[in-house]
CSV table of C-alpha atoms and ligand atoms in Angstrom, one decimal:
chain,number,residue,atom,x,y,z
G,1,MET,CA,10.8,-64.3,-97.3
G,2,ARG,CA,10.3,-65.5,-93.7
G,3,GLN,CA,13.3,-65.0,-91.4
G,4,GLU,CA,14.3,-67.0,-88.6
G,5,SER,CA,13.3,-64.7,-86.2
G,6,ASP,CA,10.0,-65.3,-86.8
G,7,HIS,CA,9.8,-67.6,-84.2
G,8,ALA,CA,9.1,-70.9,-86.4
G,9,PRO,CA,12.3,-72.5,-87.8
G,10,LEU,CA,12.8,-71.7,-91.6
G,11,SER,CA,12.0,-74.8,-93.7
G,12,ALA,CA,14.6,-76.6,-95.4
G,13,HIS,CA,13.3,-74.9,-98.4
G,14,GLU,CA,13.0,-71.4,-97.0
G,15,LEU,CA,16.5,-72.0,-95.5
G,16,MET,CA,18.1,-73.1,-99.0
G,17,ASN,CA,16.7,-70.1,-100.7
G,18,ARG,CA,18.2,-67.9,-98.0
G,19,GLU,CA,21.2,-69.0,-98.4
G,20,LEU,CA,21.6,-69.6,-102.4
G,21,GLU,CA,20.4,-66.4,-102.6
G,22,LYS,CA,23.7,-65.0,-100.4
G,23,LEU,CA,25.5,-67.2,-101.5
G,24,PRO,CA,28.7,-65.5,-103.3
G,25,ILE,CA,29.0,-68.2,-106.6
G,26,ALA,CA,32.2,-68.4,-108.9
G,27,ASP,CA,31.0,-69.1,-112.2
G,28,VAL,CA,33.2,-72.1,-113.7
G,29,HIS,CA,32.3,-71.2,-117.6
G,30,THR,CA,31.7,-68.3,-119.2
G,31,HIS,CA,32.6,-66.6,-122.4
G,32,LEU,CA,32.5,-63.4,-121.1
G,33,PHE,CA,35.6,-61.3,-120.8
G,34,ASP,CA,37.2,-58.8,-118.2
G,35,PRO,CA,36.3,-55.1,-118.6
G,36,GLY,CA,40.0,-54.3,-119.3
G,37,MET,CA,40.2,-56.7,-122.2
G,38,GLY,CA,38.1,-53.9,-124.5
G,39,GLY,CA,35.5,-54.7,-126.7
G,40,LEU,CA,35.7,-58.6,-126.2
G,41,LEU,CA,33.4,-58.4,-123.0
G,42,LEU,CA,29.8,-58.0,-125.2
G,43,ALA,CA,26.5,-56.5,-123.0
G,44,GLY,CA,23.3,-54.9,-124.0
G,45,ILE,CA,19.9,-55.8,-125.9
G,46,ASP,CA,21.2,-56.3,-129.4
G,47,GLU,CA,23.7,-58.9,-127.9
G,48,LEU,CA,21.4,-60.4,-125.6
G,49,LEU,CA,18.8,-60.6,-128.4
G,50,THR,CA,21.1,-61.8,-130.9
G,51,TYR,CA,22.6,-64.6,-128.9
G,52,HIS,CA,22.4,-68.1,-130.9
G,53,TYR,CA,19.7,-69.2,-128.3
G,54,HIS,CA,17.6,-66.9,-130.0
G,55,VAL,CA,18.6,-67.1,-133.4
G,56,ALA,CA,17.9,-70.7,-133.5
G,57,GLU,CA,14.2,-70.0,-132.0
G,58,LEU,CA,13.7,-67.4,-135.3
G,59,PHE,CA,14.2,-69.7,-137.8
G,60,ARG,CA,11.8,-71.7,-136.6
G,61,ALA,CA,9.5,-69.4,-135.7
G,62,ARG,CA,10.1,-67.8,-139.5
G,63,PRO,CA,11.2,-70.5,-141.4
G,64,ASP,CA,10.7,-68.7,-144.9
G,65,LEU,CA,13.9,-66.3,-143.5
G,66,ARG,CA,16.8,-66.7,-145.6
G,67,PRO,CA,19.9,-67.3,-142.9
G,68,GLU,CA,22.7,-65.2,-145.4
G,69,ALA,CA,20.3,-62.4,-144.9
G,70,PHE,CA,19.8,-62.4,-141.1
G,71,TRP,CA,23.4,-62.6,-140.9
G,72,SER,CA,24.2,-59.9,-143.4
G,73,ALA,CA,21.4,-57.4,-141.6
G,74,PRO,CA,23.0,-54.9,-138.5
G,75,ILE,CA,22.9,-56.4,-135.3
G,76,GLN,CA,20.0,-53.6,-134.3
G,77,GLU,CA,17.6,-55.0,-137.4
G,78,ARG,CA,18.3,-58.5,-136.0
G,79,ALA,CA,17.6,-57.9,-132.6
G,80,ASP,CA,14.1,-56.1,-133.5
G,81,LEU,CA,13.3,-59.2,-135.8
G,82,VAL,CA,14.1,-61.4,-132.8
G,83,TRP,CA,11.9,-59.4,-130.6
G,84,ARG,CA,9.1,-59.1,-132.8
G,85,GLU,CA,9.4,-62.5,-133.5
G,86,LEU,CA,9.9,-64.1,-130.6
G,87,PHE,CA,8.4,-62.2,-127.6
G,88,VAL,CA,5.8,-59.3,-129.3
G,89,GLU,CA,3.8,-61.9,-132.0
G,90,ARG,CA,4.3,-65.3,-130.0
G,91,SER,CA,4.9,-65.9,-126.5
G,92,PRO,CA,8.6,-65.8,-125.6
G,93,LEU,CA,8.5,-69.8,-123.8
G,94,SER,CA,11.4,-71.0,-124.5
G,95,GLU,CA,13.9,-71.1,-121.4
G,96,VAL,CA,15.9,-68.5,-122.9
G,97,GLY,CA,12.9,-66.5,-124.1
G,98,ARG,CA,11.3,-66.2,-120.3
G,99,SER,CA,15.2,-65.6,-119.1
G,100,VAL,CA,15.2,-62.6,-121.0
G,101,VAL,CA,12.0,-61.7,-119.6
G,102,GLY,CA,12.6,-61.9,-116.0
G,103,MET,CA,16.2,-60.3,-116.4
G,104,LEU,CA,14.4,-56.9,-118.5
G,105,ARG,CA,12.0,-56.8,-115.5
G,106,SER,CA,14.7,-57.2,-112.8
G,107,PHE,CA,16.5,-53.7,-114.7
G,108,ALA,CA,13.0,-52.3,-114.3
G,109,LEU,CA,12.5,-52.3,-117.9
G,110,ASP,CA,9.1,-53.5,-119.5
G,111,PRO,CA,9.2,-57.2,-120.4
G,112,ASN,CA,6.1,-56.7,-123.0
G,113,ALA,CA,6.9,-53.7,-124.6
G,114,ASN,CA,6.3,-53.7,-128.1
G,115,ASP,CA,10.2,-52.6,-129.4
G,116,LEU,CA,13.4,-52.2,-128.0
G,117,GLY,CA,13.5,-48.9,-127.6
G,118,GLU,CA,13.5,-48.6,-123.5
G,119,ALA,CA,15.6,-51.1,-123.1
G,120,ARG,CA,18.3,-50.1,-125.8
G,121,ALA,CA,18.9,-46.4,-124.6
G,122,PHE,CA,18.7,-47.8,-121.1
G,123,PHE,CA,21.9,-50.6,-121.9
G,124,ALA,CA,23.6,-47.9,-124.1
G,125,ASP,CA,23.6,-45.4,-121.5
G,126,ALA,CA,24.6,-48.3,-118.7
G,127,VAL,CA,27.9,-49.5,-120.5
G,128,LEU,CA,29.1,-46.4,-120.7
G,129,ASP,CA,30.4,-46.8,-117.6
G,130,LEU,CA,31.3,-50.6,-118.2
G,131,ARG,CA,33.0,-51.0,-114.8
G,132,GLY,CA,30.1,-49.9,-113.1
G,133,HIS,CA,28.2,-52.1,-115.3
G,134,VAL,CA,29.6,-55.1,-114.2
G,135,ASP,CA,29.9,-54.2,-110.6
G,136,ARG,CA,25.5,-54.1,-111.1
G,137,VAL,CA,25.5,-57.3,-113.0
G,138,LEU,CA,27.8,-59.2,-110.6
G,139,ARG,CA,25.9,-57.8,-107.1
G,140,MET,CA,22.8,-58.7,-108.9
G,141,ALA,CA,23.5,-61.8,-110.1
G,142,GLY,CA,25.5,-63.0,-106.6
G,143,VAL,CA,28.4,-63.8,-108.8
G,144,ARG,CA,32.1,-63.3,-107.2
G,145,GLU,CA,33.9,-64.5,-109.8
G,146,VAL,CA,33.5,-65.2,-113.5
G,147,CYS,CA,35.9,-67.7,-114.9
G,148,MET,CA,36.2,-66.4,-118.7
G,149,THR,CA,37.3,-69.0,-122.1
G,150,ASN,CA,40.2,-67.4,-123.3
G,151,ASP,CA,42.1,-68.4,-126.3
G,152,PRO,CA,45.6,-67.3,-127.7
G,153,LEU,CA,45.5,-68.7,-131.3
G,154,ASP,CA,42.2,-66.0,-131.6
G,155,PRO,CA,43.2,-63.3,-133.4
G,156,ALA,CA,41.0,-61.0,-131.6
G,157,GLU,CA,42.0,-62.2,-128.2
G,158,ARG,CA,46.1,-62.7,-128.2
G,159,PRO,CA,46.9,-59.0,-128.9
G,160,VAL,CA,45.1,-58.1,-126.2
G,161,TRP,CA,47.1,-60.2,-123.6
G,162,GLU,CA,50.4,-59.5,-125.5
G,163,ARG,CA,49.6,-56.1,-124.8
G,164,GLY,CA,49.0,-56.7,-121.3
G,165,PHE,CA,45.9,-55.1,-119.6
G,166,GLU,CA,45.4,-54.1,-115.7
G,167,ARG,CA,43.0,-57.6,-114.8
G,168,ASP,CA,39.8,-57.3,-113.2
G,169,PRO,CA,40.5,-60.2,-109.9
G,170,ARG,CA,37.2,-61.0,-110.5
G,171,PHE,CA,37.3,-62.5,-114.1
G,172,VAL,CA,39.9,-65.3,-114.0
G,173,ALA,CA,41.3,-67.3,-117.1
G,174,ALA,CA,40.4,-70.9,-118.4
G,175,LEU,CA,43.0,-71.8,-121.5
G,176,ARG,CA,40.5,-73.3,-124.3
G,177,LEU,CA,42.4,-75.7,-126.6
G,178,ASP,CA,40.0,-76.5,-129.1
G,179,SER,CA,41.8,-74.3,-131.9
G,180,ALA,CA,44.9,-75.7,-130.8
G,181,ILE,CA,44.1,-79.9,-130.8
G,182,MET,CA,41.0,-80.0,-132.3
G,183,GLU,CA,41.8,-80.0,-136.1
G,184,TRP,CA,45.1,-80.9,-136.1
G,185,PRO,CA,47.5,-79.6,-138.2
G,186,LYS,CA,45.4,-76.8,-138.7
G,187,ALA,CA,47.0,-74.8,-136.0
G,188,VAL,CA,50.7,-75.4,-137.0
G,189,PRO,CA,51.0,-71.9,-139.0
G,190,ALA,CA,49.3,-70.7,-135.8
G,191,LEU,CA,51.5,-71.8,-133.5
G,192,ARG,CA,55.0,-72.0,-135.2
G,193,ALA,CA,53.9,-68.4,-135.7
G,194,LEU,CA,54.4,-67.7,-131.9
G,195,GLY,CA,57.6,-69.5,-131.6
G,196,TYR,CA,56.6,-73.1,-131.1
G,197,ASP,CA,58.6,-75.3,-133.0
G,198,VAL,CA,55.5,-77.7,-134.3
G,199,GLU,CA,54.9,-79.9,-137.9
G,200,ASP,CA,51.9,-81.8,-138.9
G,201,ALA,CA,53.2,-84.6,-137.9
G,202,ARG,CA,52.8,-85.9,-134.4
G,203,SER,CA,56.5,-86.0,-133.5
G,204,GLU,CA,58.2,-85.5,-129.6
G,205,ARG,CA,59.3,-82.9,-130.9
G,206,THR,CA,56.1,-81.4,-132.1
G,207,ILE,CA,54.3,-82.8,-128.7
G,208,THR,CA,57.0,-81.2,-126.4
G,209,GLU,CA,56.6,-78.0,-128.2
G,210,LEU,CA,53.1,-78.1,-128.0
G,211,ARG,CA,53.3,-78.6,-124.2
G,212,ARG,CA,55.3,-75.9,-124.3
G,213,TYR,CA,52.9,-73.8,-125.8
G,214,LEU,CA,49.9,-74.8,-123.2
G,215,VAL,CA,52.6,-73.9,-120.1
G,216,ASP,CA,53.2,-70.8,-121.1
G,217,TRP,CA,49.8,-69.9,-121.7
G,218,HIS,CA,48.5,-71.3,-118.5
G,219,ARG,CA,51.6,-69.1,-116.9
G,220,ARG,CA,50.8,-66.1,-118.7
G,221,MET,CA,46.9,-65.6,-118.1
G,222,ASP,CA,47.4,-66.8,-115.0
G,223,ALA,CA,44.8,-69.7,-116.1
G,224,ARG,CA,42.6,-72.0,-113.5
G,225,TYR,CA,42.1,-74.7,-116.0
G,226,MET,CA,42.8,-76.0,-119.5
G,227,ALA,CA,39.2,-77.0,-121.5
G,228,VAL,CA,38.4,-78.1,-124.7
G,229,SER,CA,34.8,-79.0,-125.9
G,230,LEU,CA,35.0,-82.7,-127.9
G,231,PRO,CA,32.9,-84.7,-130.4
G,232,PRO,CA,30.2,-87.2,-128.7
G,233,VAL,CA,32.4,-90.1,-128.9
G,234,LEU,CA,36.0,-90.4,-127.5
G,235,GLY,CA,36.9,-94.0,-128.3
G,236,TYR,CA,39.9,-93.9,-125.8
G,237,PRO,CA,42.0,-95.4,-126.2
G,238,HIS,CA,42.1,-97.0,-129.9
G,239,SER,CA,40.6,-94.2,-131.8
G,240,GLN,CA,43.2,-92.5,-134.0
G,241,GLU,CA,42.0,-89.6,-133.9
G,242,PRO,CA,44.5,-86.7,-133.7
G,243,TRP,CA,43.3,-84.8,-131.0
G,244,LEU,CA,42.9,-87.8,-128.5
G,245,ASP,CA,46.5,-88.5,-129.6
G,246,LEU,CA,47.1,-84.1,-128.2
G,247,LEU,CA,45.0,-84.8,-125.3
G,248,VAL,CA,46.9,-87.5,-124.0
G,249,ARG,CA,50.2,-86.8,-124.7
G,250,ALA,CA,50.4,-83.2,-124.8
G,251,VAL,CA,47.4,-81.7,-122.9
G,252,ILE,CA,47.3,-83.9,-120.0
G,253,PRO,CA,51.3,-84.0,-118.8
G,254,ALA,CA,50.7,-80.4,-119.6
G,255,ALA,CA,48.1,-79.9,-116.6
G,256,SER,CA,50.1,-81.8,-114.8
G,257,GLU,CA,53.1,-79.8,-115.0
G,258,VAL,CA,51.3,-76.6,-114.0
G,259,GLY,CA,48.9,-78.6,-111.8
G,260,CYS,CA,45.5,-77.5,-113.2
G,261,PRO,CA,42.4,-79.6,-113.7
G,262,VAL,CA,41.3,-80.4,-117.0
G,263,ALA,CA,37.5,-79.6,-118.1
G,264,LEU,CA,36.3,-82.2,-120.7
G,265,MET,CA,32.8,-80.5,-122.4
G,266,ILE,CA,32.2,-83.8,-124.5
G,267,GLY,CA,29.1,-84.5,-126.5
G,268,VAL,CA,29.4,-81.2,-129.5
G,269,ARG,CA,28.5,-81.9,-133.0
G,270,ARG,CA,29.8,-78.4,-134.7
G,271,GLN,CA,28.0,-77.1,-137.0
G,272,VAL,CA,25.4,-79.6,-138.5
G,273,ALA,CA,23.6,-77.0,-139.9
G,274,PRO,CA,26.0,-74.4,-140.8
G,275,ARG,CA,23.7,-71.4,-141.9
G,276,LEU,CA,22.9,-71.1,-138.6
G,277,ALA,CA,26.7,-70.4,-137.5
G,278,LEU,CA,26.9,-70.6,-133.9
G,279,ALA,CA,23.4,-72.0,-133.6
G,280,GLY,CA,24.4,-74.1,-135.6
G,281,ASP,CA,26.1,-77.2,-133.7
G,282,SER,CA,24.2,-80.1,-132.2
G,283,LEU,CA,25.0,-83.3,-129.8
G,284,GLY,CA,25.2,-86.7,-129.4
G,285,ALA,CA,25.6,-89.4,-126.7
G,286,THR,CA,29.1,-90.2,-125.0
G,287,ASP,CA,30.8,-93.2,-124.6
G,288,VAL,CA,31.5,-92.9,-120.6
G,289,GLU,CA,33.2,-96.0,-120.3
G,290,SER,CA,36.0,-93.9,-122.1
G,291,LEU,CA,35.8,-91.9,-119.5
G,292,GLU,CA,36.7,-94.3,-116.7
G,293,ARG,CA,39.4,-95.9,-118.5
G,294,LEU,CA,40.5,-92.1,-119.2
G,295,ALA,CA,40.4,-91.4,-115.5
G,296,ASN,CA,41.5,-94.9,-114.5
G,297,ASP,CA,44.8,-94.5,-117.0
G,298,HIS,CA,45.6,-90.9,-115.5
G,299,PRO,CA,44.3,-91.3,-111.3
G,300,ASP,CA,46.2,-87.6,-110.7
G,301,THR,CA,44.6,-85.6,-113.2
G,302,ARG,CA,41.4,-83.8,-112.0
G,303,PHE,CA,39.0,-84.2,-114.8
G,304,TYR,CA,35.7,-81.7,-114.7
G,305,VAL,CA,33.6,-83.2,-116.9
G,306,THR,CA,29.8,-81.9,-118.8
G,307,LEU,CA,27.8,-83.5,-121.2
G,308,LEU,CA,26.2,-82.0,-123.8
G,309,ALA,CA,23.3,-84.9,-124.1
G,310,ARG,CA,20.9,-85.9,-121.6
G,311,GLU,CA,21.7,-89.9,-122.5
G,312,GLY,CA,24.7,-90.4,-120.5
G,313,GLN,CA,24.0,-88.2,-117.3
G,314,HIS,CA,23.6,-91.5,-114.9
G,315,ALA,CA,26.6,-93.5,-116.8
G,316,LEU,CA,28.4,-90.2,-116.0
G,317,CYS,CA,27.5,-90.2,-111.9
G,318,VAL,CA,27.9,-94.0,-111.8
G,319,ALA,CA,31.5,-93.2,-113.6
G,320,ALA,CA,32.3,-90.5,-111.0
G,321,ARG,CA,31.5,-92.6,-108.0
G,322,LYS,CA,33.9,-95.1,-109.3
G,323,PHE,CA,36.8,-92.2,-110.0
G,324,ALA,CA,37.3,-89.7,-107.4
G,325,ASN,CA,39.3,-87.7,-110.3
G,326,LEU,CA,35.7,-87.2,-112.0
G,327,VAL,CA,34.1,-84.4,-111.3
G,328,PRO,CA,30.4,-83.7,-113.1
G,329,PHE,CA,29.9,-80.6,-113.8
G,330,GLY,CA,27.2,-78.0,-115.0
G,331,CYS,CA,24.1,-78.3,-117.3
G,332,TRP,CA,25.6,-77.4,-120.4
G,333,TRP,CA,23.7,-76.0,-123.3
G,334,PHE,CA,21.0,-77.6,-124.6
G,335,VAL,CA,20.7,-79.4,-121.1
G,336,ASN,CA,20.2,-75.7,-119.4
G,337,ILE,CA,16.5,-76.2,-119.1
G,338,PRO,CA,14.8,-77.4,-116.2
G,339,SER,CA,12.8,-80.0,-117.0
G,340,VAL,CA,16.5,-81.6,-117.5
G,341,THR,CA,18.7,-79.7,-114.7
G,342,GLU,CA,16.3,-80.9,-112.4
G,343,GLU,CA,16.6,-84.3,-113.1
G,344,ILE,CA,20.8,-84.7,-113.9
G,345,THR,CA,21.0,-82.6,-110.5
G,346,ARG,CA,18.6,-84.7,-108.7
G,347,MET,CA,20.8,-88.1,-110.1
G,348,ARG,CA,24.0,-86.1,-109.1
G,349,LEU,CA,23.0,-85.5,-105.4
G,350,ASP,CA,21.3,-89.3,-105.0
G,351,LEU,CA,24.6,-90.8,-106.2
G,352,LEU,CA,27.4,-88.0,-105.3
G,353,GLY,CA,26.1,-86.4,-102.4
G,354,PRO,CA,27.6,-82.3,-102.5
G,355,THR,CA,30.8,-83.3,-103.9
G,356,PHE,CA,30.0,-81.8,-108.1
G,357,VAL,CA,29.6,-78.3,-109.4
G,358,PRO,CA,25.9,-78.1,-110.0
G,359,GLN,CA,26.0,-75.6,-112.5
G,360,HIS,CA,27.8,-72.8,-114.8
G,361,SER,CA,26.5,-69.7,-116.7
G,362,ASP,CA,27.9,-70.7,-120.3
G,363,ALA,CA,27.0,-66.3,-120.6
G,364,ARG,CA,28.3,-64.9,-123.4
G,365,VAL,CA,26.6,-61.5,-123.2
G,366,LEU,CA,27.0,-59.8,-119.6
G,367,GLU,CA,23.6,-59.1,-118.5
G,368,GLN,CA,22.9,-63.3,-119.0
G,369,LEU,CA,24.5,-63.6,-115.5
G,370,VAL,CA,21.7,-61.7,-114.2
G,371,PHE,CA,19.3,-64.1,-115.5
G,372,LYS,CA,21.2,-67.6,-116.2
G,373,TRP,CA,22.1,-67.3,-112.5
G,374,GLY,CA,18.6,-66.4,-111.3
G,375,ARG,CA,16.9,-69.1,-113.1
G,376,SER,CA,19.6,-71.3,-111.7
G,377,ARG,CA,18.9,-70.0,-107.9
G,378,ALA,CA,15.2,-71.2,-108.5
G,379,TRP,CA,15.7,-74.7,-109.8
G,380,LEU,CA,18.9,-75.4,-107.5
G,381,GLY,CA,16.4,-74.3,-104.5
G,382,ARG,CA,13.8,-76.8,-105.4
G,383,VAL,CA,16.4,-79.5,-105.6
G,384,LEU,CA,18.7,-79.2,-102.8
G,385,GLY,CA,15.4,-78.2,-100.8
G,386,ASP,CA,13.9,-81.4,-101.4
G,387,HIS,CA,17.4,-83.3,-100.7
G,388,TYR,CA,17.7,-81.4,-97.2
G,389,ALA,CA,14.1,-81.6,-96.1
G,390,ASP,CA,14.5,-85.1,-96.8
G,391,LEU,CA,17.6,-85.4,-94.7
G,392,GLY,CA,15.7,-83.4,-92.0
G,393,ALA,CA,13.0,-85.6,-91.9
G,394,SER,CA,15.3,-88.6,-91.6
G,395,GLY,CA,16.8,-86.7,-88.4
G,396,GLY,CA,20.0,-85.7,-90.1
G,397,ARG,CA,21.0,-81.9,-89.1
G,398,VAL,CA,20.3,-79.3,-91.7
G,399,THR,CA,21.4,-76.0,-90.5
G,400,ALA,CA,22.3,-72.3,-91.9
G,401,GLU,CA,26.3,-73.9,-91.6
G,402,THR,CA,25.9,-77.0,-92.9
G,403,VAL,CA,24.1,-76.0,-95.8
G,404,ARG,CA,26.3,-72.6,-96.2
G,405,ARG,CA,29.4,-75.3,-96.2
G,406,ASP,CA,28.0,-77.5,-98.9
G,407,LEU,CA,26.6,-74.7,-101.2
G,408,SER,CA,30.0,-73.4,-101.0
G,409,ALA,CA,31.8,-76.3,-101.3
G,410,MET,CA,29.6,-76.8,-104.4
G,411,LEU,CA,29.3,-73.3,-106.3
G,412,GLY,CA,31.8,-71.2,-104.3
G,413,GLN,CA,35.0,-72.6,-105.1
G,414,GLY,CA,35.6,-73.2,-108.4
G,415,PHE,CA,37.5,-75.9,-110.0
G,416,ALA,CA,39.2,-76.7,-107.1
G,417,MET,CA,42.6,-79.2,-107.1
G,418,PRO,CA,42.3,-81.6,-104.3
G,419,ALA,CA,43.7,-81.0,-100.9
G,420,ARG,CA,47.1,-83.1,-101.2
G,421,GLY,CA,46.8,-85.7,-98.5
Q,501,HDL,O1,31.9,-74.8,-126.5
Q,501,HDL,C1,31.2,-74.0,-125.6
Q,501,HDL,O2,31.7,-73.6,-124.6
Q,501,HDL,C2,29.9,-73.9,-125.8
Q,501,HDL,O3,29.2,-73.4,-124.6
Q,501,HDL,C3,29.6,-73.1,-126.9
Q,501,HDL,O4,30.4,-71.7,-127.0
Q,501,HDL,C4,28.6,-73.1,-127.6
Q,501,HDL,O5,27.7,-72.3,-128.5
Q,501,HDL,C5,27.3,-72.1,-126.1
Q,501,HDL,O6,27.3,-70.8,-125.4
Q,501,HDL,N1,26.6,-72.9,-125.9
Q,501,HDL,O7,25.6,-71.8,-124.2
Q,502,ZN,ZN1,30.8,-72.9,-123.5
């Protein structure tokens, strides 16, 4: 890449790509875990290739496959099948397919190998020094902070917190609420076992005790925010859905008590294809008017919002113009494809300026950070470069300092609470 010392000033795109490359990113949503949390952190080629994005594509390539047989096979067999069907017998043209190819090349592994022998040996060796591998991956990805998705009601995760572990400061916590509120009263026995005096009926006592659970565990994890994924339609305020009642009466007050944002990840229709397990979720369009009413009724709550459907992204930008406590974030899951991420981000810049969080990785396997951020930097460079080039052509100031300042505000701070005036 040209440097400024080459006399002619860098173009806006060259400047943008250079500053993006150097930017220490705060990844606001992942499913990764602190390496001190034992086997919870997934890494290596077999976990990478059995990631549910590939699984959905495998069953399209091989509709004769029985999901039950697939899921009961050992992970290496599943990974070998994905590799053969999606990377050898066919060109890996999907976003996640192209991503894995680039990631393998960045580790100097052959992305066109006929089998996984080389990659499996490399990653098996790498994870022997897991902390060293984490250091290398974070360095390659240019990520300074990883926000986890933490669920105290998860029987595999809670004992790790109860046992205690030495925190890696680069891995921060987010309190995930799906298991607590989304299928009420399913969580009642688990909450009672933790000492919270809740009951099926959403009595004042139950609400108070649920709030206590949220505050206790937010503080225990030193979490940055509370997050929940929601169905497409909120129906606020008239819906009688228990989760909406719990969101309003317990979650929002608890977030206010600890002074943290609430992340709403909206649009999931869980398990429309149950035989595909994690790959079986789908999406639906969101009633953004409900978000406007929610933001209007709770002006002191900062809602970071991401929508799973392409529909509604424009309405979310307009809603965010009306309510500064609505902050769009990321291109989530099914809209994390360049054809849609670029459209969404251009729209957000056009309507909001640099006052949103353009991307998160949603990484589930450690090495995905390398490709998810490598790919995102590429399209972010195109989109942001265009906007700064247009600003510069109009006479606006575009310097390394102004670009660095804006990028840090959008991608380097995590989910920040507004400075109190
Ligand atoms: O609910 C979520 O946080 C989603 O990101 C799901 O975990 C989903 O399965 C996913 O991994 N999407 O990328
Ligand atoms: Zn996620």
